[in-house]
mmCIF file of C-alpha atoms in Angstrom:
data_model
loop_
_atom_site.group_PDB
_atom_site.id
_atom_site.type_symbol
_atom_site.label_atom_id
_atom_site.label_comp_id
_atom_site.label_asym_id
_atom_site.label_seq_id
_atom_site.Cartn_x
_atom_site.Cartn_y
_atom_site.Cartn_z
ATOM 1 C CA UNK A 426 5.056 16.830 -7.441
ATOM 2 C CA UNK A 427 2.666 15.231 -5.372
ATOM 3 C CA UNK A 428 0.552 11.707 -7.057
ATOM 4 C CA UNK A 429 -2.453 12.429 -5.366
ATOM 5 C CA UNK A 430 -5.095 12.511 -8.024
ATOM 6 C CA UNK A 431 -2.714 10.494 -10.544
ATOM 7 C CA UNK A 432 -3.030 7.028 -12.147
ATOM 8 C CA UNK A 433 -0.711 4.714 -11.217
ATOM 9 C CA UNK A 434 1.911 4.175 -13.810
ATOM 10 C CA UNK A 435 1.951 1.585 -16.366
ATOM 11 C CA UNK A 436 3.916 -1.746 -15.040
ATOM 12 C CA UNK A 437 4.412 -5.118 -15.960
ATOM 13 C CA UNK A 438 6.141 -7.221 -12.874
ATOM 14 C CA UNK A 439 7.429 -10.563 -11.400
ATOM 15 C CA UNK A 440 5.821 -11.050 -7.877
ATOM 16 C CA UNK A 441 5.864 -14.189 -5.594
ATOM 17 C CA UNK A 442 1.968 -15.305 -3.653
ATOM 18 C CA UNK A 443 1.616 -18.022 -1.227
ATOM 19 C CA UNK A 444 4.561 -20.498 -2.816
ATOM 20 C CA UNK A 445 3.697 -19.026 -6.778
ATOM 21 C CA UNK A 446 5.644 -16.708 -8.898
ATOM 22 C CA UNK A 447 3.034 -14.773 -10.783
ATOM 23 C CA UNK A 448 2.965 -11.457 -12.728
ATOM 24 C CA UNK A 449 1.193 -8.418 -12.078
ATOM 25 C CA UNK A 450 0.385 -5.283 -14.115
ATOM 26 C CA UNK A 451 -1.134 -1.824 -12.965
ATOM 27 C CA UNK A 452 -3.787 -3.343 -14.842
ATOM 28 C CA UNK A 453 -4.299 -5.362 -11.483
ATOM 29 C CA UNK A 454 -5.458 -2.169 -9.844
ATOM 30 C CA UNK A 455 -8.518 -1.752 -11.724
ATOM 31 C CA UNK A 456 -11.679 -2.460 -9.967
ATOM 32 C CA UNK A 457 -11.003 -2.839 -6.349
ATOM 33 C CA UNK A 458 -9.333 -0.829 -3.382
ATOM 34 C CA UNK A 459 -5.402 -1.374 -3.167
ATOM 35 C CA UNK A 460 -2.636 -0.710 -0.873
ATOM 36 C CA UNK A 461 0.978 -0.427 -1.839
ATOM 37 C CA UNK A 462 3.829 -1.062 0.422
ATOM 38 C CA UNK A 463 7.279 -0.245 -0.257
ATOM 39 C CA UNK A 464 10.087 -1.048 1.799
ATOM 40 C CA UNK A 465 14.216 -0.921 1.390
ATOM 41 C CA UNK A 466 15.204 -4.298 1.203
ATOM 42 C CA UNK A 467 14.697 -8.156 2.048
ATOM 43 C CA UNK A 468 16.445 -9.583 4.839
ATOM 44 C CA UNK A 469 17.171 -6.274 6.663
ATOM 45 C CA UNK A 470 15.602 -5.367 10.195
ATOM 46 C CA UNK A 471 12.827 -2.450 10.402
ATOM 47 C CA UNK A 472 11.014 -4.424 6.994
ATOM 48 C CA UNK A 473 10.112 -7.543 8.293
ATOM 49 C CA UNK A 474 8.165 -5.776 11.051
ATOM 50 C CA UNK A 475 6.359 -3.753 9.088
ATOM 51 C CA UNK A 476 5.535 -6.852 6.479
ATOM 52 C CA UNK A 477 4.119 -8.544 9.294
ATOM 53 C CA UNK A 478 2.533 -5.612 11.395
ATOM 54 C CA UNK A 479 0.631 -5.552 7.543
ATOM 55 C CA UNK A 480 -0.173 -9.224 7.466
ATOM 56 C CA UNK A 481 -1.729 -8.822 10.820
ATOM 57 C CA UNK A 482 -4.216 -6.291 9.476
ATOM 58 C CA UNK A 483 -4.628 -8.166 6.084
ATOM 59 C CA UNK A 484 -8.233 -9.878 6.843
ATOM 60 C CA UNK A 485 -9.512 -7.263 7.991
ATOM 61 C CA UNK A 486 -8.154 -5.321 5.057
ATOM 62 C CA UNK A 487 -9.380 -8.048 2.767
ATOM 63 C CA UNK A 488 -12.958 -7.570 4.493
ATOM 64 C CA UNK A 489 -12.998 -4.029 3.188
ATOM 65 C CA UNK A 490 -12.575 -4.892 -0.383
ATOM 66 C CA UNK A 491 -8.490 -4.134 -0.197
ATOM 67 C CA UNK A 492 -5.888 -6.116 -1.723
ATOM 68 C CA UNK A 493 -2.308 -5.702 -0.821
ATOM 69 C CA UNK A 494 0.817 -5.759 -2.570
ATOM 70 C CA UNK A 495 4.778 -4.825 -0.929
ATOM 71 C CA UNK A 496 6.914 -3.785 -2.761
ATOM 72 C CA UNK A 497 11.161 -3.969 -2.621
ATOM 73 C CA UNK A 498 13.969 -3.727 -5.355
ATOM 74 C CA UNK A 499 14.622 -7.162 -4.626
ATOM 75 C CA UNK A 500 13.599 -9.681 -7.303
ATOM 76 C CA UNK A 501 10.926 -12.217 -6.257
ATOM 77 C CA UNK A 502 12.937 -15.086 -6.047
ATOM 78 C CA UNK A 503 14.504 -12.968 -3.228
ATOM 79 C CA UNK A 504 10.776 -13.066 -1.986
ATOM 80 C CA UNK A 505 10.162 -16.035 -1.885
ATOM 81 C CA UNK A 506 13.665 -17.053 -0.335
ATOM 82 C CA UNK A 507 13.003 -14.518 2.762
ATOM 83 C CA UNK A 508 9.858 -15.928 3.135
ATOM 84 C CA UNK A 509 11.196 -19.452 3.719
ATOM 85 C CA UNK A 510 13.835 -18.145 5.736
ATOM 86 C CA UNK A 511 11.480 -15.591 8.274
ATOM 87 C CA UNK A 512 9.548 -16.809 10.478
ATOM 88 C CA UNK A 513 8.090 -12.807 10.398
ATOM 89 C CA UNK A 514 7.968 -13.064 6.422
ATOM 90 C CA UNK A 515 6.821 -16.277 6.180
ATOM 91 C CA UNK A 516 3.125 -15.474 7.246
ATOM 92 C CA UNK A 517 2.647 -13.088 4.593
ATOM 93 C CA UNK A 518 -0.330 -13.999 2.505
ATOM 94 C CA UNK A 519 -0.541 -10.733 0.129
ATOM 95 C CA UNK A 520 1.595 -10.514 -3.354
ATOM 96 C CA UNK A 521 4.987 -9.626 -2.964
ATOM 97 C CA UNK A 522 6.197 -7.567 -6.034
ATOM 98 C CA UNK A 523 9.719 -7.656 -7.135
ATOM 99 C CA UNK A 524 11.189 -4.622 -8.474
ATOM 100 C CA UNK A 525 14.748 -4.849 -9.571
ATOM 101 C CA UNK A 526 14.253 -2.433 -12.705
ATOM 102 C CA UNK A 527 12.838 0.354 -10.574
ATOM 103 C CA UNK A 528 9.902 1.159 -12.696
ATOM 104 C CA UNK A 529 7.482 0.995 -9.863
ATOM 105 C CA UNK A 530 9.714 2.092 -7.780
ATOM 106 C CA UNK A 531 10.761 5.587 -10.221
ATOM 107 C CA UNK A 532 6.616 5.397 -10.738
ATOM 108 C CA UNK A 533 5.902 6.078 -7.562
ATOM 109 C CA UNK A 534 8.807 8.354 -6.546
ATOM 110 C CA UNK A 535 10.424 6.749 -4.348
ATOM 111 C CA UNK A 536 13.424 5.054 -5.233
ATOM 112 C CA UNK A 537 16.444 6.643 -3.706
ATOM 113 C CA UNK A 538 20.204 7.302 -4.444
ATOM 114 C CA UNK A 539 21.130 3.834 -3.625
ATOM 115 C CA UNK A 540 18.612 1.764 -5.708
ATOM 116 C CA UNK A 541 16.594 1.137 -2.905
ATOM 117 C CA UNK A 542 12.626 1.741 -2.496
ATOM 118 C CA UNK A 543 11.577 4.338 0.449
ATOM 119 C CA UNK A 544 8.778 3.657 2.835
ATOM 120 C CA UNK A 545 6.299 4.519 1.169
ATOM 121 C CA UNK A 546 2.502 3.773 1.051
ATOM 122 C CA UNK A 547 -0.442 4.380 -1.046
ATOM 123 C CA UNK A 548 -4.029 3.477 -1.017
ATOM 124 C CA UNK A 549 -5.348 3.624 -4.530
ATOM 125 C CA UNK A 550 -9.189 3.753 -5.438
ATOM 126 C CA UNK A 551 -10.588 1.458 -8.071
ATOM 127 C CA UNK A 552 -9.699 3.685 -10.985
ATOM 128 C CA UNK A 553 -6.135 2.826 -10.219
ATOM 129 C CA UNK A 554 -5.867 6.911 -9.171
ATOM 130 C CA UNK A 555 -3.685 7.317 -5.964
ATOM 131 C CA UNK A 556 -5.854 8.564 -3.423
ATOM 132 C CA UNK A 557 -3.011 8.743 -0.256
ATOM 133 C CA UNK A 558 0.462 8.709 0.097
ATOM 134 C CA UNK A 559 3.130 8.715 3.329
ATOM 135 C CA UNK A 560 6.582 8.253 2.913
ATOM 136 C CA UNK A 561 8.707 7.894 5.951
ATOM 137 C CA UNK A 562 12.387 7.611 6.770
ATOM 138 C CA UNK A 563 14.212 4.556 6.567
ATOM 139 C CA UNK A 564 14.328 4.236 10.082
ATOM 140 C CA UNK A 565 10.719 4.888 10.995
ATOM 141 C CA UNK A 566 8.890 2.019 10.832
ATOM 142 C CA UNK A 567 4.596 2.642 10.154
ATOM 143 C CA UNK A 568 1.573 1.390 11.813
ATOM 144 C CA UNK A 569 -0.534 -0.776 9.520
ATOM 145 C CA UNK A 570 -3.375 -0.457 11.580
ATOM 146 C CA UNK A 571 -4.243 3.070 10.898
ATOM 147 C CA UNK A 572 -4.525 2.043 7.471
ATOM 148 C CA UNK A 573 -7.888 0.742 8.188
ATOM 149 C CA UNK A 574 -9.548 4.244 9.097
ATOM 150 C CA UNK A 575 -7.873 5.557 5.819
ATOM 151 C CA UNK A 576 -9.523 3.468 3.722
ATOM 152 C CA UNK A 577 -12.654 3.459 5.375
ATOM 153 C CA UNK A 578 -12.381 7.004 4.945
ATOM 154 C CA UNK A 579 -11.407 6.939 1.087
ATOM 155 C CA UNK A 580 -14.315 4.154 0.395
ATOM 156 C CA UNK A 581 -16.861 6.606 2.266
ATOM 157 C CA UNK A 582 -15.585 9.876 0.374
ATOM 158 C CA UNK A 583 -15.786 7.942 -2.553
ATOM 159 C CA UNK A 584 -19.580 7.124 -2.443
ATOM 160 C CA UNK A 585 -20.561 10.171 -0.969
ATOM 161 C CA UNK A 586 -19.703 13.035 -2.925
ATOM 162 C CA UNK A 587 -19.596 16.459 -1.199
ATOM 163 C CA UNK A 588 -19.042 15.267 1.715
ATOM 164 C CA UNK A 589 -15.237 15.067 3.729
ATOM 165 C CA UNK A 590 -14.030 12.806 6.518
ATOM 166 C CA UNK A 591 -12.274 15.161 9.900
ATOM 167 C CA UNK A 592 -9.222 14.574 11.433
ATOM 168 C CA UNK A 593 -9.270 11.182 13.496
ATOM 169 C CA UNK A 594 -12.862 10.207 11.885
ATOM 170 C CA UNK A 595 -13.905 6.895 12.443
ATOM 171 C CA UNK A 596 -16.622 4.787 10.591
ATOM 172 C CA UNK A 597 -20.153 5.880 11.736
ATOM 173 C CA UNK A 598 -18.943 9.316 12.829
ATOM 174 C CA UNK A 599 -20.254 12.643 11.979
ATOM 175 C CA UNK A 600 -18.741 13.990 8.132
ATOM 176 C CA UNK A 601 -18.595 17.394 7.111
ATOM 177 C CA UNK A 602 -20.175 19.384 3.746
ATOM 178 C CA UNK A 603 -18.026 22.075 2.614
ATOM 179 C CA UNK A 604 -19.804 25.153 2.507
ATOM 180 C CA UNK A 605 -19.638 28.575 2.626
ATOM 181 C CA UNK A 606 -21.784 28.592 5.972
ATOM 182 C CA UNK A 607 -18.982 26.224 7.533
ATOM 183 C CA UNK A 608 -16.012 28.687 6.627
ATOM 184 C CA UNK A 609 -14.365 30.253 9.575
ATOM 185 C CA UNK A 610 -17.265 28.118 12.150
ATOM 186 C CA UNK A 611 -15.106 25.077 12.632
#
């Protein structure tokens, strides 16, 4: 069943941020725009490229009012050990959540057969409610950047109500208001 629409669920984790272990909650959610990363595993070979192609889009991320966390089954000492071993990993800036118990993982839906998170990544509003999801193959590695227009999108649905964002809609662009004049015209 799809989490589009759905709170996040409740968790309570370990997480390693620029040389700190710290916790985080779901509570953490509350109150500003969030992306959530997860990826297999630490020290493996399509992650770290996809941790970085995400650090590289973090600022401007950060300018929108979005924090970032990944997300692995890996514990955050792991975290923090990758991150002094990679030269990749080790520009990270966001909060790196360790997940060994597979609550968030199991939360989210997707922790596999093996124990191990999928690719998976959600933008979730300010009321901690999921607001997009893609989950792709472990060998598929995503594009960060096209995160950006999805949350521009989600922030501008958001604060204008009854109106919807097109297929490849950029900021500034032309929106659409469902209506029964529209059906069948588009």
């Amino acid at each position: 069943m799809s989490l589009i629409g759905k709170e996040v669920v409740e968790f309570n984790a370990n997480a390693y941020h620029n040389g700190e272990f710290i916790e985080v909650s779901s509570e953490d959610f509350k109150g500003k725009w969030n992306i959530v990363c997860f990826y297999p595993a630490d020290f493996t070979f399509v992650c770290p490229t996809e941790l970085e192609d995400l650090q590289e889009q973090y600022a401007t991320l950060k300018s929108l009012g979005v924090e970032v966390y990944s997300v692995s089954t890996d514990t955050h000492f792991t975290h923090k050990a990758w991150h002094d071993h990679s030269d990749a990993i080790g520009k990270i800036e966001y909060i790196m959540i360790g997940d060994p118990s597979h609550v968030i993982s199991q939360g989210f839906d997707v922790l596999d057969e093996q124990g191990l998170a999928q690719r998976g990544t959600f933008i979730i509003d300010p009321d901690g409610i999921v607001q997009a999801v893609e989950i792709n193959a472990d060998g598929i590695g995503r594009d960060a950047s096209s995160l950006i227009d999805k949350i521009r999108a989600a922030q501008y649905v958001r604060t204008h109500p009854g109106e919807v964002c097109p297929a490849k809609w950029k900021e500034g662009a032309e929106t659409l208001k469902p209506s029964l004049d529209l059906v069948g015209k588009i």
